[in-house]
mmCIF file of C-alpha atoms in Angstrom:
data_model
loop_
_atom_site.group_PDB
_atom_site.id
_atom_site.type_symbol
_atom_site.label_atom_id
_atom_site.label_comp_id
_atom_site.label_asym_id
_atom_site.label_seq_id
_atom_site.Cartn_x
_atom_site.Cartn_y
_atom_site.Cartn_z
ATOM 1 C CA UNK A 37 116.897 79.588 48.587
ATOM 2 C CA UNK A 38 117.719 82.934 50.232
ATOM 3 C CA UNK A 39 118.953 81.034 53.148
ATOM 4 C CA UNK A 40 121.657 79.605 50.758
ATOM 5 C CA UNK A 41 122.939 82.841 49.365
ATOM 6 C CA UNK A 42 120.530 82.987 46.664
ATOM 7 C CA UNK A 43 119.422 86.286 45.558
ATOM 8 C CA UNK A 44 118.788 89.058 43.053
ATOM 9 C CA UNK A 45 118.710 88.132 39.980
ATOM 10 C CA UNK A 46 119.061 84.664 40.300
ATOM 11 C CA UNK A 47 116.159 84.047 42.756
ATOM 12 C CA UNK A 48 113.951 86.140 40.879
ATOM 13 C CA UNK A 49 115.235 83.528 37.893
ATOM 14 C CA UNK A 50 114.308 80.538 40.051
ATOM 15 C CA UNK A 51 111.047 81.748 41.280
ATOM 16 C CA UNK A 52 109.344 82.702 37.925
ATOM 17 C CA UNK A 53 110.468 79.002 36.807
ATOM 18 C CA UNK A 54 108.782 77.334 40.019
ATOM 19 C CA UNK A 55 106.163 80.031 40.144
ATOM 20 C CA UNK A 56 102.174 79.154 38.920
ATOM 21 C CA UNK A 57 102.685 75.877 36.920
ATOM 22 C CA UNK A 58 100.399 73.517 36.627
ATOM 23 C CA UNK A 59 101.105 69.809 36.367
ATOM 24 C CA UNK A 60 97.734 66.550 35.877
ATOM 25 C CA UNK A 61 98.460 62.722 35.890
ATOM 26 C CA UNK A 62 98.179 60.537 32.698
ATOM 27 C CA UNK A 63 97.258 56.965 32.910
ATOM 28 C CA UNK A 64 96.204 54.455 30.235
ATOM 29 C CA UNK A 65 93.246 51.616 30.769
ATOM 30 C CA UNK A 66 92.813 48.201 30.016
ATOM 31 C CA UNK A 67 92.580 49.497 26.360
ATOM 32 C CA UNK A 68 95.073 51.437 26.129
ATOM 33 C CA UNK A 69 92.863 54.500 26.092
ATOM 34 C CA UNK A 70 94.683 57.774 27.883
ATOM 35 C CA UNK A 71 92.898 58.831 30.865
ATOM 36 C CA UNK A 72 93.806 62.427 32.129
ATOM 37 C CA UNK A 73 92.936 64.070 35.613
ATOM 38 C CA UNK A 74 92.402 68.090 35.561
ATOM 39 C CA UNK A 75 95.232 70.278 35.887
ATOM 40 C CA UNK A 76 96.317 71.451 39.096
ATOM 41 C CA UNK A 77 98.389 73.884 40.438
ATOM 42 C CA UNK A 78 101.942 72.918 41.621
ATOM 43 C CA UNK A 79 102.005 73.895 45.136
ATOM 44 C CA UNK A 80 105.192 71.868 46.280
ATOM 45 C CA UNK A 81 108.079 70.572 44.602
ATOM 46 C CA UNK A 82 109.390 70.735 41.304
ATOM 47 C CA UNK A 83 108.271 70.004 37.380
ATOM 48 C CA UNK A 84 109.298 66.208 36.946
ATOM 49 C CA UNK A 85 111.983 65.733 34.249
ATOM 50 C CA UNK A 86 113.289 69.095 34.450
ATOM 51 C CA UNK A 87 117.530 70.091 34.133
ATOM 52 C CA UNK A 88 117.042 71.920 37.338
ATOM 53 C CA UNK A 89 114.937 69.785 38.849
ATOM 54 C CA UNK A 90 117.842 67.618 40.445
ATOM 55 C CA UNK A 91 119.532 70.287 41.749
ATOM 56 C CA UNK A 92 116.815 72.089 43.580
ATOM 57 C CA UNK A 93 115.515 69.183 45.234
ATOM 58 C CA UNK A 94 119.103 68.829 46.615
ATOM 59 C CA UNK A 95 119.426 72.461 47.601
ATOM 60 C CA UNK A 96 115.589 71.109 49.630
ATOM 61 C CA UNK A 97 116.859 68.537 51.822
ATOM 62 C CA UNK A 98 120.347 69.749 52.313
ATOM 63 C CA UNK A 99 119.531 70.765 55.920
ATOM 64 C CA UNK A 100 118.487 66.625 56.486
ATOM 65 C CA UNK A 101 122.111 65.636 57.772
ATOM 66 C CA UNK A 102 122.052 68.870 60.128
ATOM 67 C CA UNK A 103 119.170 67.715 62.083
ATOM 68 C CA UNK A 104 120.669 64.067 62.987
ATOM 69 C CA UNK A 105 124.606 65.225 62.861
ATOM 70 C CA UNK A 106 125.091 64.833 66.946
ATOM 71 C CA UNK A 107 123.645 61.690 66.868
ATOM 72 C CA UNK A 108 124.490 59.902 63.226
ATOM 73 C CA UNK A 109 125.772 59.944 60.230
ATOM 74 C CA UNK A 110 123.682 60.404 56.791
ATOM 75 C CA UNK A 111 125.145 59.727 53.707
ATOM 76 C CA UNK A 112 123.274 60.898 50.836
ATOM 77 C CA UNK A 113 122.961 60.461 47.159
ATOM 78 C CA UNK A 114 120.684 61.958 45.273
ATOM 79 C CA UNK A 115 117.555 60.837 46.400
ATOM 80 C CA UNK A 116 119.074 58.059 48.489
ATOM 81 C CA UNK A 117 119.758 58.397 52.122
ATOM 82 C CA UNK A 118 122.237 56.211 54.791
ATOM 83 C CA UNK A 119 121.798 56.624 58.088
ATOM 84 C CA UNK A 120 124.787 55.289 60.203
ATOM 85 C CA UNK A 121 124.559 54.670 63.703
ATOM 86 C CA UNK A 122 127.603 53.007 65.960
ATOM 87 C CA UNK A 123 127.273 52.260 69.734
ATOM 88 C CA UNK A 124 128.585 49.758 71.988
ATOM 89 C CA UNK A 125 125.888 49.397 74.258
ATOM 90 C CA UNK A 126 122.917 48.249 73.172
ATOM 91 C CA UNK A 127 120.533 50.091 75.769
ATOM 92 C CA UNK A 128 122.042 53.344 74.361
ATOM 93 C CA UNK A 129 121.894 52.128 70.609
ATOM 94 C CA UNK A 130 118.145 51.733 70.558
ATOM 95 C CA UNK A 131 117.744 54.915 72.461
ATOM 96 C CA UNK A 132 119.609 56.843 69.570
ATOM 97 C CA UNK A 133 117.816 54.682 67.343
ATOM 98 C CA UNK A 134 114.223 55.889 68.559
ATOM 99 C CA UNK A 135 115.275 59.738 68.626
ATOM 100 C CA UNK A 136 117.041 59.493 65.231
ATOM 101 C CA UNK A 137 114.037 58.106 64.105
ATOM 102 C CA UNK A 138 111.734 61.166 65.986
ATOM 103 C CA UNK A 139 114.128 64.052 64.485
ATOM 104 C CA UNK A 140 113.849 62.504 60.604
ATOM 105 C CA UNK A 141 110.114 62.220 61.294
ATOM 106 C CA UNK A 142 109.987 65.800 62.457
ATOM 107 C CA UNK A 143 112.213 67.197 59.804
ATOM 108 C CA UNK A 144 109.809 65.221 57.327
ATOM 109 C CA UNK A 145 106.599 66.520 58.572
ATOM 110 C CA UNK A 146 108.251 70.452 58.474
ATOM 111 C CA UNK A 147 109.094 70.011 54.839
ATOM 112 C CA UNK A 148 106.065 68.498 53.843
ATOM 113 C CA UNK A 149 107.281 65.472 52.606
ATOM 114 C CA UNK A 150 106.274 61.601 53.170
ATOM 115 C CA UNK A 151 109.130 58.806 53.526
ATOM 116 C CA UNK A 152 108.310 55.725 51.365
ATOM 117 C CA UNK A 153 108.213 52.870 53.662
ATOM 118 C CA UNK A 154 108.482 50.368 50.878
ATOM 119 C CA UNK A 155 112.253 51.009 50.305
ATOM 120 C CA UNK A 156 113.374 52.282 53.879
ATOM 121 C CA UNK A 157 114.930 49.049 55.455
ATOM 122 C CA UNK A 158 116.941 48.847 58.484
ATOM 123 C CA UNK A 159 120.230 46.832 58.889
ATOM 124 C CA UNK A 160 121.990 45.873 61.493
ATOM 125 C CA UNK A 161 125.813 44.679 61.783
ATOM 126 C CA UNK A 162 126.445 41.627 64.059
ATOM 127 C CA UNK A 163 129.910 39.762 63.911
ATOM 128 C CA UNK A 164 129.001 35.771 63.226
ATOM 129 C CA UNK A 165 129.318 34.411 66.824
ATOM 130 C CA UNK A 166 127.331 37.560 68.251
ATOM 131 C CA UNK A 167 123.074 36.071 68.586
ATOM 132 C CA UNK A 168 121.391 38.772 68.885
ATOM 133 C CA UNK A 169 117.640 39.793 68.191
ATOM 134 C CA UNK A 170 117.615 42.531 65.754
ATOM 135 C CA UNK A 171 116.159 45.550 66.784
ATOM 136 C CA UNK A 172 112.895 46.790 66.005
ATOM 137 C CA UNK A 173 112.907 50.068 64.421
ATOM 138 C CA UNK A 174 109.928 52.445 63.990
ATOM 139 C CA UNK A 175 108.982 56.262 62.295
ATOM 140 C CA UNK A 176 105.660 57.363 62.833
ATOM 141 C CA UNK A 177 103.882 53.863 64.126
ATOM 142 C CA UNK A 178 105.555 52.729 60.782
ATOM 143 C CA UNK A 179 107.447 49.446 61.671
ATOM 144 C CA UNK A 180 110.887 49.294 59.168
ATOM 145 C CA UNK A 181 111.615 45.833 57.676
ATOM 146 C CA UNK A 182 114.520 44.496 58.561
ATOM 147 C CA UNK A 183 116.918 42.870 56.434
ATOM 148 C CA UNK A 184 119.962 40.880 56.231
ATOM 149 C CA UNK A 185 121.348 42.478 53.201
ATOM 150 C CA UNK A 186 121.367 46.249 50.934
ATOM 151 C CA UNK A 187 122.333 46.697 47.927
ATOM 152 C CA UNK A 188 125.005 50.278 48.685
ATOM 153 C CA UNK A 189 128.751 49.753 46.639
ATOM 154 C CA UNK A 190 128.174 46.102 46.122
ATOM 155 C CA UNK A 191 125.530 43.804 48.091
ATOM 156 C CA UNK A 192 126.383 44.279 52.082
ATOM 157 C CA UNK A 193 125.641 41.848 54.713
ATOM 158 C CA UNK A 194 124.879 42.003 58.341
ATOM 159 C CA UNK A 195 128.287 40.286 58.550
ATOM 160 C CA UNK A 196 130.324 42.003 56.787
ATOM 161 C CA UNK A 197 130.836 38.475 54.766
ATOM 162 C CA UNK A 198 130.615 39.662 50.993
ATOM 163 C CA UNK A 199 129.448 36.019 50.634
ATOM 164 C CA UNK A 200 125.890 37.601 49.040
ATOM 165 C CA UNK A 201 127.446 40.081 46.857
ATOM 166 C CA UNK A 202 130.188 36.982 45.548
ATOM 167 C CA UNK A 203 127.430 35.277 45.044
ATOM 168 C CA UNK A 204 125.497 38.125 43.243
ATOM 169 C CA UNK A 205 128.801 38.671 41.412
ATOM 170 C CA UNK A 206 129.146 35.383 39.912
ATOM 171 C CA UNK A 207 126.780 34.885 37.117
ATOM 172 C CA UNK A 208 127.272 38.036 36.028
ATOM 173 C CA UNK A 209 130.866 37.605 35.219
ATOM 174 C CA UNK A 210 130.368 33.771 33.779
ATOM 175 C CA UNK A 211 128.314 35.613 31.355
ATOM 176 C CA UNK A 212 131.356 37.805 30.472
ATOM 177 C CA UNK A 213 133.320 34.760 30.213
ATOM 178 C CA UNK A 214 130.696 33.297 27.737
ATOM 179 C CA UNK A 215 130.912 36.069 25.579
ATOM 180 C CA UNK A 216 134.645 35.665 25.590
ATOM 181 C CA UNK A 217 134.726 32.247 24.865
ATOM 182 C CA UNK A 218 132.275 33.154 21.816
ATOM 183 C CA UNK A 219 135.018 35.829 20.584
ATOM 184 C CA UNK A 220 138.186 33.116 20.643
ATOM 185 C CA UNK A 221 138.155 32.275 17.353
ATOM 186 C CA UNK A 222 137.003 35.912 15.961
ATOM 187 C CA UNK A 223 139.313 37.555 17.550
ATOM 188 C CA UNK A 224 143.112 38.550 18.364
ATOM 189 C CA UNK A 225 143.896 38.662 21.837
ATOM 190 C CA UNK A 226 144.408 42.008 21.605
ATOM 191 C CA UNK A 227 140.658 42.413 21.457
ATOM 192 C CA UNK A 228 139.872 39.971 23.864
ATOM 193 C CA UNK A 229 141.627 41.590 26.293
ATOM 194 C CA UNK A 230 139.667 45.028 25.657
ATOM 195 C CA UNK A 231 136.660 42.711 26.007
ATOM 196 C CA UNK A 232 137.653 41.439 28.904
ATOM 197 C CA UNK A 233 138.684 44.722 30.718
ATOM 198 C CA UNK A 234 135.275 46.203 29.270
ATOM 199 C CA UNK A 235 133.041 43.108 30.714
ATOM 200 C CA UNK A 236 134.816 41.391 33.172
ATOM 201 C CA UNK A 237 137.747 43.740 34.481
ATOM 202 C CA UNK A 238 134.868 46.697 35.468
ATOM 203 C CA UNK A 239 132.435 44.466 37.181
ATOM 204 C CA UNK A 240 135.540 42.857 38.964
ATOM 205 C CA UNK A 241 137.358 45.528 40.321
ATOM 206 C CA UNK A 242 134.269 47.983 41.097
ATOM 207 C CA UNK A 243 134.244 48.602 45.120
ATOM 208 C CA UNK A 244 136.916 45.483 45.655
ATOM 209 C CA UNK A 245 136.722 45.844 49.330
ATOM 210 C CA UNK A 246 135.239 41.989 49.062
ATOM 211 C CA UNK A 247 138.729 41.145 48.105
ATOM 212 C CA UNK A 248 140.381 39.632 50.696
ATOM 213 C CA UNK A 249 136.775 37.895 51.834
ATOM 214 C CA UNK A 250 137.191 34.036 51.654
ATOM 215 C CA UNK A 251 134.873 33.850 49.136
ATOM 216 C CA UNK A 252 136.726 35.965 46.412
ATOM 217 C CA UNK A 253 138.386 32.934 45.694
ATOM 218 C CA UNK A 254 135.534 31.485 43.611
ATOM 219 C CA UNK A 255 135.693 35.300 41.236
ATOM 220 C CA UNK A 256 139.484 34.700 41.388
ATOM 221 C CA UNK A 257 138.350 31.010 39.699
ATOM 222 C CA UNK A 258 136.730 32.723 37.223
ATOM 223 C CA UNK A 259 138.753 35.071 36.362
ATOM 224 C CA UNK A 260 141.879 32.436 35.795
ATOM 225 C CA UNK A 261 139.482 30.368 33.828
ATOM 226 C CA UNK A 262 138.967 33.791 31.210
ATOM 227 C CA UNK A 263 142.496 34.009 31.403
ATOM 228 C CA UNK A 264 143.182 31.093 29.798
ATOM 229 C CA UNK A 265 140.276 31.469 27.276
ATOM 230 C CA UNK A 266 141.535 34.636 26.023
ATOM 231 C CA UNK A 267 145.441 33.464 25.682
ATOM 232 C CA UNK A 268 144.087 29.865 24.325
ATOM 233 C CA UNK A 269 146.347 28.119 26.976
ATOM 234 C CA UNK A 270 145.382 24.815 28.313
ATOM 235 C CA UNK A 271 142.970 24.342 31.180
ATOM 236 C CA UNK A 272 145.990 23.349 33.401
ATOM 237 C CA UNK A 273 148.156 25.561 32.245
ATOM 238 C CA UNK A 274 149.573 27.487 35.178
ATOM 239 C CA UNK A 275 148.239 31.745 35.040
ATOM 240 C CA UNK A 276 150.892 33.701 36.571
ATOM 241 C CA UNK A 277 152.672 33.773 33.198
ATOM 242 C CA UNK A 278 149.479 34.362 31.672
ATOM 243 C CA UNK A 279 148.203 37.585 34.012
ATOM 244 C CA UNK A 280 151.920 38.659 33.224
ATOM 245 C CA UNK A 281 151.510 37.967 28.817
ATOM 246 C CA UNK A 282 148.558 40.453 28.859
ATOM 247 C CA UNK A 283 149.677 42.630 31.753
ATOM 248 C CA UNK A 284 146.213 42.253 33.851
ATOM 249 C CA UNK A 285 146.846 42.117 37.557
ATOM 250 C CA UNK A 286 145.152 38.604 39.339
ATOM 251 C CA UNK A 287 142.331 39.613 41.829
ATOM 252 C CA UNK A 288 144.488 39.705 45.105
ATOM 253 C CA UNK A 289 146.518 41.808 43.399
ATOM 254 C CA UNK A 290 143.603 44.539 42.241
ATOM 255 C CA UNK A 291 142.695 44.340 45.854
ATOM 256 C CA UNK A 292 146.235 45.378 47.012
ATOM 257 C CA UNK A 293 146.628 48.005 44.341
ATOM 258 C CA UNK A 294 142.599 49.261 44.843
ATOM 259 C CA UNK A 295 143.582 49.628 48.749
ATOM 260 C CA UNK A 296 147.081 51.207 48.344
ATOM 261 C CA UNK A 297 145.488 53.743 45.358
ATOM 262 C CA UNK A 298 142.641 54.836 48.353
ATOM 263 C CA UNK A 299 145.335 55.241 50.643
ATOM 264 C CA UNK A 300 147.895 57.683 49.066
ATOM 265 C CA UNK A 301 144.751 59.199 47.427
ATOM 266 C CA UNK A 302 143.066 59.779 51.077
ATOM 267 C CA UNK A 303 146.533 59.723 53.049
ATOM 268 C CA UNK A 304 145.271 63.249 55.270
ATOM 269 C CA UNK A 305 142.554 60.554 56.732
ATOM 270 C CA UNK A 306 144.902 58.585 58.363
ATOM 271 C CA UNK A 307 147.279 59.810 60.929
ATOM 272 C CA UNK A 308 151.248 58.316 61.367
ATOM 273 C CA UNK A 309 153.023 57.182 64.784
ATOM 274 C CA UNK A 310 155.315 60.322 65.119
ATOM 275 C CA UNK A 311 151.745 61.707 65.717
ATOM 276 C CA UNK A 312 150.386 59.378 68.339
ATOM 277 C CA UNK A 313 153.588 59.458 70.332
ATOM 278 C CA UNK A 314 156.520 61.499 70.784
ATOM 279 C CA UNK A 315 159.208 58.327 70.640
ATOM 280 C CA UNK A 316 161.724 58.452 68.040
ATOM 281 C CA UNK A 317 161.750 54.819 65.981
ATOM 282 C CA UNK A 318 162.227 53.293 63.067
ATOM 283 C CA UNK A 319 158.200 53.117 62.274
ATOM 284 C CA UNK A 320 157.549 56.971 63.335
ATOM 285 C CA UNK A 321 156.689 57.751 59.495
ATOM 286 C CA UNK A 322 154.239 54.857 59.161
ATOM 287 C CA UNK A 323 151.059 54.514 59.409
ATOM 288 C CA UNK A 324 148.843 54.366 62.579
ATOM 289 C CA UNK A 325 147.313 51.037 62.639
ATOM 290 C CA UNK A 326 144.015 51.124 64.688
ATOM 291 C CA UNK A 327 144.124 49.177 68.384
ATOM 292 C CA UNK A 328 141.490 46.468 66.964
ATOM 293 C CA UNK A 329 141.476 43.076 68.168
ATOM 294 C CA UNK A 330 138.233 42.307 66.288
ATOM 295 C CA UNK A 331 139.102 40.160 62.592
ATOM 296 C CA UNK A 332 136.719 41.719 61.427
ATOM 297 C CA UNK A 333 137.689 45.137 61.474
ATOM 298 C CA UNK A 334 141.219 44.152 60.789
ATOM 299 C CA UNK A 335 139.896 43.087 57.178
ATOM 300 C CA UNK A 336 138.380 46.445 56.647
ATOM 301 C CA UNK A 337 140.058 49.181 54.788
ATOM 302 C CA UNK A 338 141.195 50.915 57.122
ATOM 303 C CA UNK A 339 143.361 48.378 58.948
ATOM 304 C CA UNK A 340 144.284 46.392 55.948
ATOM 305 C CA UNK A 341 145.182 49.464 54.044
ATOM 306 C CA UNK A 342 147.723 51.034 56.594
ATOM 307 C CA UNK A 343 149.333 47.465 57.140
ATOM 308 C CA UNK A 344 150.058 47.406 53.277
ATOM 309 C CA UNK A 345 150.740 50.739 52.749
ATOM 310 C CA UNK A 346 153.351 50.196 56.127
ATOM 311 C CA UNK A 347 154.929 46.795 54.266
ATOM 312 C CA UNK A 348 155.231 48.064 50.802
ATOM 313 C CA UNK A 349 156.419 51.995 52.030
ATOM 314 C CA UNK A 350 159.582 49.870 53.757
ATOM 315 C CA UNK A 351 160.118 48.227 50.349
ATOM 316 C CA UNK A 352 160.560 50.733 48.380
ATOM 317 C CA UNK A 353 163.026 52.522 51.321
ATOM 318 C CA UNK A 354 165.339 49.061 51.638
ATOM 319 C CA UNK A 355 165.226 49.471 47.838
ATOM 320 C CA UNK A 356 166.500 53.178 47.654
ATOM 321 C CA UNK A 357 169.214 52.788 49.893
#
């Protein structure tokens, strides 16, 4: 704690709180009778359930990122740790693999903690024509499963498809259209619409980056079919007079919105042409879009989000002038 600027008063604070506790395990039996082990002293770590106990185990393992950040990129949330790890060659990816692997190992063993191998997982991006073995990855003669899917902003897939997280996506919201349904005759459509921004809208639009995947089109099913329950129009009634009645934007159009509200919002990440070159044209205030022949990566935020920030930016010029 000193090393972070903590001192005086304050550390004194912190160390009589940490400082000779004692903490024993309760268990029940097949009876339901409480067994208790003998108290111990806390040598390590801090009292379970405490306020402070959050933050000081954050303040412990903020040096983890240092000791991989020439190598990869960690990610970390609360307890919860990314690694990221990008090269082209594949010789050179399972090298920095092995000794990303070695330095989290050591920084492990120095802190005197122990990584639970039953929810580290390793996963590895392929595009769908690339047939590749996965690689093995190991930490301490510990192999680490490999999977085709993690659950991080949504369900991610090895292909970048979104088809498991549509797919994960799917009942959840047919139940919110169930409850809907169940409301239609209770209810004005004023309500119904709070219902359905509180139980359909939030599940919908939360990390939309899916939204231009092929399979948003069965959400963007769903979500015309709970339009229609909730302004009791026909099943063939057309929607875009519908979405318009109760002023709820269809799903290509939360994607567009979602991706142009992260781009103004994070416009210092990006960088514009006048930057790149020193040639005076009509684009020079736009948007640098990324040399990437790959579909894949041209569906990503980043691409997608300059090339609609670029299109809807000369809009609303043409319609100033």
């Amino acid at each position: 704690m000193k090393y972070y600027g903590i001192t005086g008063t304050a550390y004194k604070l912190m160390q009589s709180y940490l400082h000779n506790r004692y903490q024993r395990t309760v268990i029940k039996d097949k009876n339901l009778n409480k067994l208790s082990s003998s108290w111990g002293v806390t040598k390590h770590g801090v009292p379970q359930g405490s306020v402070l106990g959050h933050l000081l185990f954050l303040v412990y393992i903020n040096d983890r990122p240092i000791t991989i950040s020439k190598i990869a990129k960690s990610i970390i949330f609360a307890d919860d740790t990314s690694i990221i790890i990008t090269n082209d060659n594949k010789v050179d990816l399972k090298n920095t693999l092995d000794l990303t692997m070695i330095e989290i190992s050591n920084w492990f063993r120095r802190n005197l903690l122990t990584l639970n191998y039953d929810k580290t997982y390793f996963l590895q991006f392929l595009t769908k024509k690339q047939n590749e073995k996965q690689q093995q990855v190991a930490i301490s003669n510990s192999i680490i499963t490999n999977i085709n899917s993690a659950t991080f902003l949504g369900l991610i897939d090895s292909t970048l498809s979104w088809k498991d997280h549509v797919t994960e996506l799917t009942p959840k919201l047919n139940k919110a259209c169930y409850v809907i349904r169940t409301l239609t005759s209770l209810r004005s459509p004023e309500v119904l619409r709070m219902v359905y921004l509180s139980c359909f809208h939030s599940i919908m639009s939360y990390s939309i980056i899916w939204g231009n995947s092929h399979h948003s089109i069965n959400i963007f099913k769903i979500q015309k079919i709970i339009i229609r329950i909730v302004t009791n129009s026909n099943r063939r009634d057309t929607s875009r007079p519908l979405f318009n009645q109760l002023r709820i934007l269809p799903l290509p159009s939360q994607y567009i919105f979602s991706l142009l509200l992260f781009v103004v919002t994070n416009k210092k990440l990006f960088l514009i042409n006048s930057q790149i070159h020193d040639i005076n044209t009509r684009h020079n205030n736009n948007l640098h879009l990324p040399l990437k022949g790959l579909a894949l990566v041209q569906k990503g935020v980043a691409y997608s989000g300059c090339k609609i920030y670029n299109h809807h930016h000369k809009l609303k010029i043409f319609r100033t002038m």
